[in-house]
PDB file of C-alpha atoms and ligand atoms in Angstrom:
ATOM      1  CA  UNK A 885      80.112 113.399  71.896  1.00  0.00           C
ATOM      2  CA  UNK A 886      81.218 115.726  74.663  1.00  0.00           C
ATOM      3  CA  UNK A 887      84.070 113.360  75.514  1.00  0.00           C
ATOM      4  CA  UNK A 888      85.313 113.410  71.910  1.00  0.00           C
ATOM      5  CA  UNK A 889      85.530 117.185  72.051  1.00  0.00           C
ATOM      6  CA  UNK A 890      87.458 116.977  75.293  1.00  0.00           C
ATOM      7  CA  UNK A 891      89.987 114.567  73.860  1.00  0.00           C
ATOM      8  CA  UNK A 892      90.483 116.493  70.656  1.00  0.00           C
ATOM      9  CA  UNK A 893      90.580 119.925  72.164  1.00  0.00           C
ATOM     10  CA  UNK A 894      93.550 119.786  74.470  1.00  0.00           C
ATOM     11  CA  UNK A 895      93.615 123.400  75.523  1.00  0.00           C
ATOM     12  CA  UNK A 896      93.727 124.119  79.209  1.00  0.00           C
ATOM     13  CA  UNK A 897      91.463 127.042  78.390  1.00  0.00           C
ATOM     14  CA  UNK A 898      89.206 126.614  75.369  1.00  0.00           C
ATOM     15  CA  UNK A 899      90.000 129.207  72.714  1.00  0.00           C
ATOM     16  CA  UNK A 900      87.640 132.084  72.315  1.00  0.00           C
ATOM     17  CA  UNK A 901      85.724 132.224  69.072  1.00  0.00           C
ATOM     18  CA  UNK A 902      87.990 133.412  66.277  1.00  0.00           C
ATOM     19  CA  UNK A 903      90.958 133.779  68.579  1.00  0.00           C
ATOM     20  CA  UNK A 904      94.287 132.106  69.071  1.00  0.00           C
ATOM     21  CA  UNK A 905      94.652 130.463  72.446  1.00  0.00           C
ATOM     22  CA  UNK A 906      97.847 130.191  74.379  1.00  0.00           C
ATOM     23  CA  UNK A 907      97.178 128.065  77.355  1.00  0.00           C
ATOM     24  CA  UNK A 908      99.987 128.959  79.743  1.00  0.00           C
ATOM     25  CA  UNK A 909     101.617 126.097  81.619  1.00  0.00           C
ATOM     26  CA  UNK A 910     101.736 122.472  80.518  1.00  0.00           C
ATOM     27  CA  UNK A 911     100.486 121.402  77.139  1.00  0.00           C
ATOM     28  CA  UNK A 912     100.437 124.565  75.046  1.00  0.00           C
ATOM     29  CA  UNK A 913      98.608 124.936  71.779  1.00  0.00           C
ATOM     30  CA  UNK A 914      97.936 127.808  69.468  1.00  0.00           C
ATOM     31  CA  UNK A 915      94.637 127.602  67.641  1.00  0.00           C
ATOM     32  CA  UNK A 916      93.131 129.513  64.806  1.00  0.00           C
ATOM     33  CA  UNK A 917      89.380 129.196  64.704  1.00  0.00           C
ATOM     34  CA  UNK A 918      87.925 130.030  61.322  1.00  0.00           C
ATOM     35  CA  UNK A 919      84.141 129.885  61.190  1.00  0.00           C
ATOM     36  CA  UNK A 920      83.289 126.266  62.150  1.00  0.00           C
ATOM     37  CA  UNK A 921      86.828 124.881  61.906  1.00  0.00           C
ATOM     38  CA  UNK A 922      90.022 125.099  63.889  1.00  0.00           C
ATOM     39  CA  UNK A 923      93.671 124.401  63.222  1.00  0.00           C
ATOM     40  CA  UNK A 924      95.967 123.856  66.219  1.00  0.00           C
ATOM     41  CA  UNK A 925      99.700 123.525  66.660  1.00  0.00           C
ATOM     42  CA  UNK A 926     101.542 122.269  69.726  1.00  0.00           C
ATOM     43  CA  UNK A 927     103.735 125.084  70.927  1.00  0.00           C
ATOM     44  CA  UNK A 928     107.000 125.188  72.903  1.00  0.00           C
ATOM     45  CA  UNK A 929     106.833 128.901  73.694  1.00  0.00           C
ATOM     46  CA  UNK A 930     105.704 132.302  72.507  1.00  0.00           C
ATOM     47  CA  UNK A 931     108.780 134.219  71.428  1.00  0.00           C
ATOM     48  CA  UNK A 932     107.322 137.536  70.305  1.00  0.00           C
ATOM     49  CA  UNK A 933     104.176 139.508  70.929  1.00  0.00           C
ATOM     50  CA  UNK A 934     103.340 143.084  70.001  1.00  0.00           C
ATOM     51  CA  UNK A 935     100.225 145.123  69.389  1.00  0.00           C
ATOM     52  CA  UNK A 936     101.188 147.259  66.413  1.00  0.00           C
ATOM     53  CA  UNK A 937      99.248 150.229  65.102  1.00  0.00           C
ATOM     54  CA  UNK A 938      97.497 147.821  62.719  1.00  0.00           C
ATOM     55  CA  UNK A 939      97.333 144.355  64.288  1.00  0.00           C
ATOM     56  CA  UNK A 940      98.421 141.905  67.000  1.00  0.00           C
ATOM     57  CA  UNK A 941     101.677 140.287  65.926  1.00  0.00           C
ATOM     58  CA  UNK A 942     102.832 137.038  67.538  1.00  0.00           C
ATOM     59  CA  UNK A 943     105.578 134.532  66.787  1.00  0.00           C
ATOM     60  CA  UNK A 944     105.546 131.062  68.387  1.00  0.00           C
ATOM     61  CA  UNK A 945     108.153 128.316  68.494  1.00  0.00           C
ATOM     62  CA  UNK A 946     106.194 125.143  67.726  1.00  0.00           C
ATOM     63  CA  UNK A 947     107.046 121.539  68.520  1.00  0.00           C
ATOM     64  CA  UNK A 948     107.279 120.323  64.939  1.00  0.00           C
ATOM     65  CA  UNK A 949     106.312 123.088  62.481  1.00  0.00           C
ATOM     66  CA  UNK A 950     109.139 125.524  63.138  1.00  0.00           C
ATOM     67  CA  UNK A 951     108.171 129.074  63.979  1.00  0.00           C
ATOM     68  CA  UNK A 952     104.628 130.268  63.412  1.00  0.00           C
ATOM     69  CA  UNK A 953     103.581 133.850  62.667  1.00  0.00           C
ATOM     70  CA  UNK A 954     100.065 134.962  63.594  1.00  0.00           C
ATOM     71  CA  UNK A 955      98.462 138.349  62.880  1.00  0.00           C
ATOM     72  CA  UNK A 956      95.280 139.112  64.780  1.00  0.00           C
ATOM     73  CA  UNK A 957      95.211 135.445  65.835  1.00  0.00           C
ATOM     74  CA  UNK A 958      95.270 134.174  62.258  1.00  0.00           C
ATOM     75  CA  UNK A 959      98.096 131.893  61.185  1.00  0.00           C
ATOM     76  CA  UNK A 960     100.123 133.532  58.414  1.00  0.00           C
ATOM     77  CA  UNK A 961     102.699 130.785  58.048  1.00  0.00           C
ATOM     78  CA  UNK A 962     104.483 127.864  59.607  1.00  0.00           C
ATOM     79  CA  UNK A 963     108.175 127.699  58.752  1.00  0.00           C
ATOM     80  CA  UNK A 964     107.812 124.011  57.919  1.00  0.00           C
ATOM     81  CA  UNK A 965     105.315 124.533  55.107  1.00  0.00           C
ATOM     82  CA  UNK A 966     105.628 128.189  54.098  1.00  0.00           C
ATOM     83  CA  UNK A 967     107.374 127.276  50.823  1.00  0.00           C
ATOM     84  CA  UNK A 968     104.090 125.998  49.377  1.00  0.00           C
ATOM     85  CA  UNK A 969     102.435 129.404  49.559  1.00  0.00           C
ATOM     86  CA  UNK A 970     105.394 131.667  48.852  1.00  0.00           C
ATOM     87  CA  UNK A 971     106.676 129.693  45.871  1.00  0.00           C
ATOM     88  CA  UNK A 972     103.280 129.404  44.219  1.00  0.00           C
ATOM     89  CA  UNK A 973     102.338 133.053  44.711  1.00  0.00           C
ATOM     90  CA  UNK A 974     105.728 134.185  43.371  1.00  0.00           C
ATOM     91  CA  UNK A 975     106.942 131.845  40.649  1.00  0.00           C
ATOM     92  CA  UNK A 976     103.673 131.520  38.774  1.00  0.00           C
ATOM     93  CA  UNK A 977     103.355 135.223  37.808  1.00  0.00           C
ATOM     94  CA  UNK A 978     107.118 135.640  37.401  1.00  0.00           C
ATOM     95  CA  UNK A 979     107.353 132.609  35.101  1.00  0.00           C
ATOM     96  CA  UNK A 980     104.256 133.533  33.112  1.00  0.00           C
ATOM     97  CA  UNK A 981     106.089 136.732  32.100  1.00  0.00           C
ATOM     98  CA  UNK A 982     109.002 136.332  29.643  1.00  0.00           C
ATOM     99  CA  UNK A 983     111.318 138.730  31.481  1.00  0.00           C
ATOM    100  CA  UNK A 984     110.064 140.555  34.577  1.00  0.00           C
ATOM    101  CA  UNK A 985     112.503 143.314  35.522  1.00  0.00           C
ATOM    102  CA  UNK A 986     110.516 145.628  37.800  1.00  0.00           C
ATOM    103  CA  UNK A 987     108.527 143.784  40.441  1.00  0.00           C
ATOM    104  CA  UNK A 988     106.071 145.185  42.983  1.00  0.00           C
ATOM    105  CA  UNK A 989     105.350 143.237  46.175  1.00  0.00           C
ATOM    106  CA  UNK A 990     102.456 144.511  48.297  1.00  0.00           C
ATOM    107  CA  UNK A 991     102.098 143.088  51.820  1.00  0.00           C
ATOM    108  CA  UNK A 992     104.286 140.070  52.500  1.00  0.00           C
ATOM    109  CA  UNK A 993     105.831 141.575  55.638  1.00  0.00           C
ATOM    110  CA  UNK A 994     107.264 138.190  56.613  1.00  0.00           C
ATOM    111  CA  UNK A 995     109.751 138.477  53.715  1.00  0.00           C
ATOM    112  CA  UNK A 996     108.875 135.162  51.998  1.00  0.00           C
ATOM    113  CA  UNK A 997     107.702 136.621  48.698  1.00  0.00           C
ATOM    114  CA  UNK A 998     110.676 138.977  48.301  1.00  0.00           C
ATOM    115  CA  UNK A 999     113.020 136.061  49.090  1.00  0.00           C
ATOM    116  CA  UNK A1000     111.454 134.084  46.228  1.00  0.00           C
ATOM    117  CA  UNK A1001     111.376 137.023  43.775  1.00  0.00           C
ATOM    118  CA  UNK A1002     115.128 137.537  44.228  1.00  0.00           C
ATOM    119  CA  UNK A1003     115.770 134.013  42.881  1.00  0.00           C
ATOM    120  CA  UNK A1004     114.955 135.340  39.395  1.00  0.00           C
ATOM    121  CA  UNK A1005     118.104 136.769  37.800  1.00  0.00           C
ATOM    122  CA  UNK A1006     116.174 138.907  35.312  1.00  0.00           C
ATOM    123  CA  UNK A1007     114.650 140.942  38.165  1.00  0.00           C
ATOM    124  CA  UNK A1008     116.329 144.346  38.452  1.00  0.00           C
ATOM    125  CA  UNK A1009     114.140 146.152  40.971  1.00  0.00           C
ATOM    126  CA  UNK A1010     111.807 144.974  43.727  1.00  0.00           C
ATOM    127  CA  UNK A1011     109.587 147.541  45.446  1.00  0.00           C
ATOM    128  CA  UNK A1012     108.334 145.996  48.680  1.00  0.00           C
ATOM    129  CA  UNK A1013     105.336 147.872  50.103  1.00  0.00           C
ATOM    130  CA  UNK A1014     104.170 146.744  53.548  1.00  0.00           C
ATOM    131  CA  UNK A1015     101.770 148.794  55.666  1.00  0.00           C
ATOM    132  CA  UNK A1016     103.061 147.515  59.016  1.00  0.00           C
ATOM    133  CA  UNK A1017     106.776 148.000  59.703  1.00  0.00           C
ATOM    134  CA  UNK A1018     106.369 146.068  62.952  1.00  0.00           C
ATOM    135  CA  UNK A1019     105.641 142.876  60.990  1.00  0.00           C
ATOM    136  CA  UNK A1020     108.831 143.439  59.002  1.00  0.00           C
ATOM    137  CA  UNK A1021     110.898 144.126  62.127  1.00  0.00           C
ATOM    138  CA  UNK A1022     109.526 141.043  63.909  1.00  0.00           C
ATOM    139  CA  UNK A1023     110.091 138.796  60.896  1.00  0.00           C
ATOM    140  CA  UNK A1024     113.617 140.066  60.273  1.00  0.00           C
ATOM    141  CA  UNK A1025     114.581 139.062  63.824  1.00  0.00           C
ATOM    142  CA  UNK A1026     112.372 136.071  64.607  1.00  0.00           C
ATOM    143  CA  UNK A1027     111.739 134.468  61.201  1.00  0.00           C
ATOM    144  CA  UNK A1028     115.234 134.397  59.763  1.00  0.00           C
ATOM    145  CA  UNK A1029     114.357 131.440  57.518  1.00  0.00           C
ATOM    146  CA  UNK A1030     111.855 133.683  55.755  1.00  0.00           C
ATOM    147  CA  UNK A1031     114.034 136.715  55.456  1.00  0.00           C
ATOM    148  CA  UNK A1032     115.634 137.811  52.218  1.00  0.00           C
ATOM    149  CA  UNK A1033     119.192 139.000  51.705  1.00  0.00           C
ATOM    150  CA  UNK A1034     119.055 142.648  52.747  1.00  0.00           C
ATOM    151  CA  UNK A1035     122.380 143.280  51.038  1.00  0.00           C
ATOM    152  CA  UNK A1036     120.630 142.699  47.732  1.00  0.00           C
ATOM    153  CA  UNK A1037     120.506 146.208  46.318  1.00  0.00           C
ATOM    154  CA  UNK A1038     117.557 145.361  44.071  1.00  0.00           C
ATOM    155  CA  UNK A1039     115.088 145.719  46.970  1.00  0.00           C
ATOM    156  CA  UNK A1040     113.580 148.999  48.216  1.00  0.00           C
ATOM    157  CA  UNK A1041     111.159 148.793  51.145  1.00  0.00           C
ATOM    158  CA  UNK A1042     108.286 151.252  51.652  1.00  0.00           C
ATOM    159  CA  UNK A1043     106.124 151.242  54.754  1.00  0.00           C
ATOM    160  CA  UNK A1044     102.756 152.443  53.556  1.00  0.00           C
ATOM    161  CA  UNK A1045      99.349 151.331  52.368  1.00  0.00           C
ATOM    162  CA  UNK A1046      99.657 149.502  49.047  1.00  0.00           C
ATOM    163  CA  UNK A1047      96.413 151.117  47.863  1.00  0.00           C
ATOM    164  CA  UNK A1048      97.975 154.585  48.145  1.00  0.00           C
ATOM    165  CA  UNK A1049     101.379 153.483  46.851  1.00  0.00           C
ATOM    166  CA  UNK A1050     100.132 152.221  43.472  1.00  0.00           C
ATOM    167  CA  UNK A1051      98.363 155.533  42.778  1.00  0.00           C
ATOM    168  CA  UNK A1052     101.795 157.167  42.465  1.00  0.00           C
ATOM    169  CA  UNK A1053     103.119 154.825  39.758  1.00  0.00           C
ATOM    170  CA  UNK A1054     102.506 154.646  36.040  1.00  0.00           C
ATOM    171  CA  UNK A1055     103.481 152.106  33.403  1.00  0.00           C
ATOM    172  CA  UNK A1056     106.377 150.806  35.484  1.00  0.00           C
ATOM    173  CA  UNK A1057     105.998 147.245  36.778  1.00  0.00           C
ATOM    174  CA  UNK A1058     106.299 144.005  34.802  1.00  0.00           C
ATOM    175  CA  UNK A1059     104.935 141.915  37.641  1.00  0.00           C
ATOM    176  CA  UNK A1060     103.072 142.575  40.883  1.00  0.00           C
ATOM    177  CA  UNK A1061     102.379 140.212  43.756  1.00  0.00           C
ATOM    178  CA  UNK A1062      99.744 140.987  46.348  1.00  0.00           C
ATOM    179  CA  UNK A1063     100.454 138.999  49.512  1.00  0.00           C
ATOM    180  CA  UNK A1064      98.012 140.540  51.922  1.00  0.00           C
ATOM    181  CA  UNK A1065      96.051 139.317  54.884  1.00  0.00           C
ATOM    182  CA  UNK A1066      92.491 138.006  54.436  1.00  0.00           C
ATOM    183  CA  UNK A1067      90.101 140.875  53.624  1.00  0.00           C
ATOM    184  CA  UNK A1068      90.105 143.062  56.758  1.00  0.00           C
ATOM    185  CA  UNK A1069      90.065 146.733  57.665  1.00  0.00           C
ATOM    186  CA  UNK A1070      93.628 147.229  56.429  1.00  0.00           C
ATOM    187  CA  UNK A1071      93.639 144.845  53.470  1.00  0.00           C
ATOM    188  CA  UNK A1072      90.171 145.002  51.940  1.00  0.00           C
ATOM    189  CA  UNK A1073      91.197 147.950  49.749  1.00  0.00           C
ATOM    190  CA  UNK A1074      93.655 145.618  48.035  1.00  0.00           C
ATOM    191  CA  UNK A1075      90.702 143.635  46.642  1.00  0.00           C
ATOM    192  CA  UNK A1076      88.739 146.683  45.461  1.00  0.00           C
ATOM    193  CA  UNK A1077      87.923 147.832  41.933  1.00  0.00           C
ATOM    194  CA  UNK A1078      89.622 151.195  42.518  1.00  0.00           C
ATOM    195  CA  UNK A1079      92.813 149.441  43.567  1.00  0.00           C
ATOM    196  CA  UNK A1080      92.833 147.204  40.482  1.00  0.00           C
ATOM    197  CA  UNK A1081      92.286 150.243  38.249  1.00  0.00           C
ATOM    198  CA  UNK A1082      95.257 152.012  39.875  1.00  0.00           C
ATOM    199  CA  UNK A1083      97.303 148.818  39.652  1.00  0.00           C
ATOM    200  CA  UNK A1084      96.526 148.543  35.942  1.00  0.00           C
ATOM    201  CA  UNK A1085      97.962 152.042  35.474  1.00  0.00           C
ATOM    202  CA  UNK A1086     101.038 151.181  37.541  1.00  0.00           C
ATOM    203  CA  UNK A1087     101.709 148.072  35.446  1.00  0.00           C
ATOM    204  CA  UNK A1088     103.172 147.944  31.955  1.00  0.00           C
ATOM    205  CA  UNK A1089     100.823 146.832  29.186  1.00  0.00           C
ATOM    206  CA  UNK A1090     102.176 143.281  29.083  1.00  0.00           C
ATOM    207  CA  UNK A1091     102.453 142.824  32.863  1.00  0.00           C
ATOM    208  CA  UNK A1092     101.325 139.816  34.893  1.00  0.00           C
ATOM    209  CA  UNK A1093     100.174 140.019  38.493  1.00  0.00           C
ATOM    210  CA  UNK A1094      98.973 137.568  41.126  1.00  0.00           C
ATOM    211  CA  UNK A1095      97.091 137.844  44.365  1.00  0.00           C
ATOM    212  CA  UNK A1096      96.158 135.314  47.014  1.00  0.00           C
ATOM    213  CA  UNK A1097      92.426 134.681  46.640  1.00  0.00           C
ATOM    214  CA  UNK A1098      91.261 132.667  49.651  1.00  0.00           C
ATOM    215  CA  UNK A1099      89.814 129.157  49.959  1.00  0.00           C
ATOM    216  CA  UNK A1100      87.880 127.588  47.079  1.00  0.00           C
ATOM    217  CA  UNK A1101      86.015 125.479  49.654  1.00  0.00           C
ATOM    218  CA  UNK A1102      84.965 128.221  52.035  1.00  0.00           C
ATOM    219  CA  UNK A1103      85.170 131.531  50.153  1.00  0.00           C
ATOM    220  CA  UNK A1104      83.325 130.765  46.922  1.00  0.00           C
ATOM    221  CA  UNK A1105      81.288 133.987  46.955  1.00  0.00           C
ATOM    222  CA  UNK A1106      84.411 136.060  47.556  1.00  0.00           C
ATOM    223  CA  UNK A1107      86.203 134.403  44.628  1.00  0.00           C
ATOM    224  CA  UNK A1108      83.170 134.770  42.348  1.00  0.00           C
ATOM    225  CA  UNK A1109      82.975 138.525  43.001  1.00  0.00           C
ATOM    226  CA  UNK A1110      86.730 138.987  42.750  1.00  0.00           C
ATOM    227  CA  UNK A1111      86.860 137.284  39.361  1.00  0.00           C
ATOM    228  CA  UNK A1112      83.815 139.084  37.995  1.00  0.00           C
ATOM    229  CA  UNK A1113      85.411 142.405  39.009  1.00  0.00           C
ATOM    230  CA  UNK A1114      88.811 141.524  37.552  1.00  0.00           C
ATOM    231  CA  UNK A1115      87.320 140.288  34.264  1.00  0.00           C
ATOM    232  CA  UNK A1116      85.800 143.752  33.844  1.00  0.00           C
ATOM    233  CA  UNK A1117      89.292 145.268  33.882  1.00  0.00           C
ATOM    234  CA  UNK A1118      91.738 142.642  32.566  1.00  0.00           C
ATOM    235  CA  UNK A1119      91.783 140.177  29.668  1.00  0.00           C
ATOM    236  CA  UNK A1120      93.140 137.020  31.308  1.00  0.00           C
ATOM    237  CA  UNK A1121      91.928 136.256  34.842  1.00  0.00           C
ATOM    238  CA  UNK A1122      92.877 132.747  35.957  1.00  0.00           C
ATOM    239  CA  UNK A1123      92.493 130.928  39.260  1.00  0.00           C
ATOM    240  CA  UNK A1124      95.076 128.366  40.315  1.00  0.00           C
ATOM    241  CA  UNK A1125      95.390 126.132  43.357  1.00  0.00           C
ATOM    242  CA  UNK A1126      98.064 124.835  45.686  1.00  0.00           C
ATOM    243  CA  UNK A1127      98.256 122.690  48.803  1.00  0.00           C
ATOM    244  CA  UNK A1128      98.870 125.076  51.691  1.00  0.00           C
ATOM    245  CA  UNK A1129      98.535 123.036  54.902  1.00  0.00           C
ATOM    246  CA  UNK A1130      98.449 126.004  57.313  1.00  0.00           C
ATOM    247  CA  UNK A1131      95.352 127.650  55.817  1.00  0.00           C
ATOM    248  CA  UNK A1132      91.831 126.368  56.550  1.00  0.00           C
ATOM    249  CA  UNK A1133      91.048 123.365  54.379  1.00  0.00           C
ATOM    250  CA  UNK A1134      94.665 122.980  53.235  1.00  0.00           C
ATOM    251  CA  UNK A1135      93.864 124.006  49.650  1.00  0.00           C
ATOM    252  CA  UNK A1136      94.380 127.642  48.719  1.00  0.00           C
ATOM    253  CA  UNK A1137      93.572 129.676  45.655  1.00  0.00           C
ATOM    254  CA  UNK A1138      95.550 132.346  43.876  1.00  0.00           C
ATOM    255  CA  UNK A1139      94.538 134.481  40.938  1.00  0.00           C
ATOM    256  CA  UNK A1140      96.925 135.376  38.140  1.00  0.00           C
ATOM    257  CA  UNK A1141      95.998 138.186  35.770  1.00  0.00           C
ATOM    258  CA  UNK A1142      97.311 139.789  32.587  1.00  0.00           C
ATOM    259  CA  UNK A1143      96.153 141.739  29.548  1.00  0.00           C
ATOM    260  CA  UNK A1144      98.708 140.050  27.306  1.00  0.00           C
ATOM    261  CA  UNK A1145      99.851 136.678  28.569  1.00  0.00           C
ATOM    262  CA  UNK A1146      97.755 133.616  29.345  1.00  0.00           C
ATOM    263  CA  UNK A1147      98.977 132.976  32.926  1.00  0.00           C
ATOM    264  CA  UNK A1148      98.980 129.178  32.742  1.00  0.00           C
ATOM    265  CA  UNK A1149     101.730 129.201  30.108  1.00  0.00           C
ATOM    266  CA  UNK A1150     105.327 129.139  31.340  1.00  0.00           C
ATOM    267  CA  UNK A1151     107.406 131.636  29.366  1.00  0.00           C
ATOM    268  CA  UNK A1152     110.532 131.799  31.407  1.00  0.00           C
ATOM    269  CA  UNK A1153     111.721 128.319  32.252  1.00  0.00           C
ATOM    270  CA  UNK A1154     113.908 128.440  35.344  1.00  0.00           C
ATOM    271  CA  UNK A1155     112.884 125.022  36.649  1.00  0.00           C
ATOM    272  CA  UNK A1156     115.755 123.527  38.641  1.00  0.00           C
ATOM    273  CA  UNK A1157     117.722 126.725  38.989  1.00  0.00           C
ATOM    274  CA  UNK A1158     115.173 128.292  41.325  1.00  0.00           C
ATOM    275  CA  UNK A1159     115.904 125.684  43.989  1.00  0.00           C
ATOM    276  CA  UNK A1160     112.208 125.308  44.727  1.00  0.00           C
ATOM    277  CA  UNK A1161     110.574 122.654  46.894  1.00  0.00           C
ATOM    278  CA  UNK A1162     107.067 122.953  45.441  1.00  0.00           C
ATOM    279  CA  UNK A1163     107.018 124.888  42.169  1.00  0.00           C
ATOM    280  CA  UNK A1164     108.091 123.476  38.846  1.00  0.00           C
ATOM    281  CA  UNK A1165     107.023 124.219  35.286  1.00  0.00           C
ATOM    282  CA  UNK A1166     104.751 121.150  35.076  1.00  0.00           C
ATOM    283  CA  UNK A1167     103.017 122.081  38.296  1.00  0.00           C
ATOM    284  CA  UNK A1168     102.659 125.640  36.976  1.00  0.00           C
ATOM    285  CA  UNK A1169     100.440 124.353  34.174  1.00  0.00           C
ATOM    286  CA  UNK A1170      98.573 121.779  36.227  1.00  0.00           C
ATOM    287  CA  UNK A1171      97.757 124.245  39.036  1.00  0.00           C
ATOM    288  CA  UNK A1172      95.357 125.935  36.603  1.00  0.00           C
ATOM    289  CA  UNK A1173      93.449 122.696  35.976  1.00  0.00           C
ATOM    290  CA  UNK A1174      90.520 123.083  38.344  1.00  0.00           C
ATOM    291  CA  UNK A1175      88.026 120.716  39.945  1.00  0.00           C
ATOM    292  CA  UNK A1176      84.505 121.099  38.603  1.00  0.00           C
ATOM    293  CA  UNK A1177      83.156 122.901  41.671  1.00  0.00           C
ATOM    294  CA  UNK A1178      85.901 125.503  41.293  1.00  0.00           C
ATOM    295  CA  UNK A1179      85.269 125.852  37.545  1.00  0.00           C
ATOM    296  CA  UNK A1180      81.700 126.713  38.477  1.00  0.00           C
ATOM    297  CA  UNK A1181      82.847 129.398  40.933  1.00  0.00           C
ATOM    298  CA  UNK A1182      85.012 131.181  38.389  1.00  0.00           C
ATOM    299  CA  UNK A1183      82.825 130.724  35.342  1.00  0.00           C
ATOM    300  CA  UNK A1184      80.698 133.679  36.376  1.00  0.00           C
TER     301      UNK A1184
HETATM  302  N1  LIG B1353      98.833 135.317  52.837  1.00  0.00           N
HETATM  303  C1  LIG B1353      99.220 135.599  54.110  1.00  0.00           C
HETATM  304  C2  LIG B1353      98.050 135.324  55.032  1.00  0.00           C
HETATM  305  O1  LIG B1353      97.003 135.942  54.928  1.00  0.00           O
HETATM  306  O2  LIG B1353      98.193 134.442  55.838  1.00  0.00           O
HETATM  307  C3  LIG B1353      99.715 136.991  54.169  1.00  0.00           C
HETATM  308  C4  LIG B1353     100.902 137.108  55.014  1.00  0.00           C
HETATM  309  S1  LIG B1353     101.685 138.660  54.990  1.00  0.00           S
HETATM  310  C5  LIG B1353     102.373 138.689  56.576  1.00  0.00           C
HETATM  311  C6  LIG B1353     100.368 139.825  54.966  1.00  0.00           C
HETATM  312  C7  LIG B1353     100.834 141.248  55.148  1.00  0.00           C
HETATM  313  O3  LIG B1353      99.992 142.135  54.417  1.00  0.00           O
HETATM  314  C8  LIG B1353     100.783 141.728  56.592  1.00  0.00           C
HETATM  315  O4  LIG B1353     102.082 141.910  57.062  1.00  0.00           O
HETATM  316  C9  LIG B1353      99.993 143.034  56.528  1.00  0.00           C
HETATM  317  O5  LIG B1353     100.513 144.042  57.374  1.00  0.00           O
HETATM  318  C10 LIG B1353     100.111 143.386  55.046  1.00  0.00           C
HETATM  319  N2  LIG B1353      99.050 144.283  54.563  1.00  0.00           N
HETATM  320  C11 LIG B1353      97.733 144.214  54.835  1.00  0.00           C
HETATM  321  N3  LIG B1353      97.085 145.240  54.242  1.00  0.00           N
HETATM  322  C12 LIG B1353      98.010 145.954  53.567  1.00  0.00           C
HETATM  323  C13 LIG B1353      97.947 147.131  52.757  1.00  0.00           C
HETATM  324  N4  LIG B1353      96.798 147.759  52.555  1.00  0.00           N
HETATM  325  N5  LIG B1353      99.102 147.590  52.213  1.00  0.00           N
HETATM  326  C14 LIG B1353     100.290 146.950  52.429  1.00  0.00           C
HETATM  327  N6  LIG B1353     100.395 145.841  53.194  1.00  0.00           N
HETATM  328  C15 LIG B1353      99.279 145.340  53.750  1.00  0.00           C
END
């Protein structure tokens, strides 16, 4: 048994609990340990590291997954597979709405969501609200594949807490996308009842919004509470799933919400013209078809 662990765990120095390990010379791996699991990537080198006011930001060049962004030792994305997450969190709410013009993006400092939003011609304004400018600055320089066209005049960036930002808006957005880190000191407010009440005010009556909503395998209680809270405030609250290889378990959930539109219905067919690698209109519908254990989580 001990030998198996030795063979599988190839770190020179075993990673600390819940921490990314960077082993120094020789065979280098970066590992995210999440509860009783770990995901590791073989690394060529660390290319960026900074302790910002909010979190530890690191970018690694991996052997076969492109660049990898970690925040507080948690993998945010691998360049090789990031399309799965960014396309599904963006194109589902934007396609469930017939014509989203004003779009709010909260979090998403790596740029991936804004890049996807800009593929929709009907979008006229994108307000991008990220609490940590250092994540934006690092991504702009070190994750160019993720970065959006900054010459696109539709985007305005704001560096502040999304919870505070939405309080200032009323009846303005057609779509909102919350791409925040797992519930933590800085992001937990983005899953709170007060935030959703403010967001409801900031959205137009027929708006659609989506948030990442953690793992259906490992965060069932979180999802249950989130959905119960959202159902108190909004009419349609729907969970959908996608394969996201860089998050624990490889299957991730998202929640799409509206007072007017059933989120699983595609209203704005852009299939083909979006140039997506994962999303299409058939997958949009099927992503809302849930395994029984997930139906149980969301059925209250
Ligand atoms: N889904 C990705 C994940 O958890 O792996 C999220 C990636 S994206 C880089 C998450 C971003 O949300 C981070 O850059 C973080 O700074 C930002 N964020 C966290 N809390 C926030 C808040 N309250 N307001 C605005 N942005 C926030």
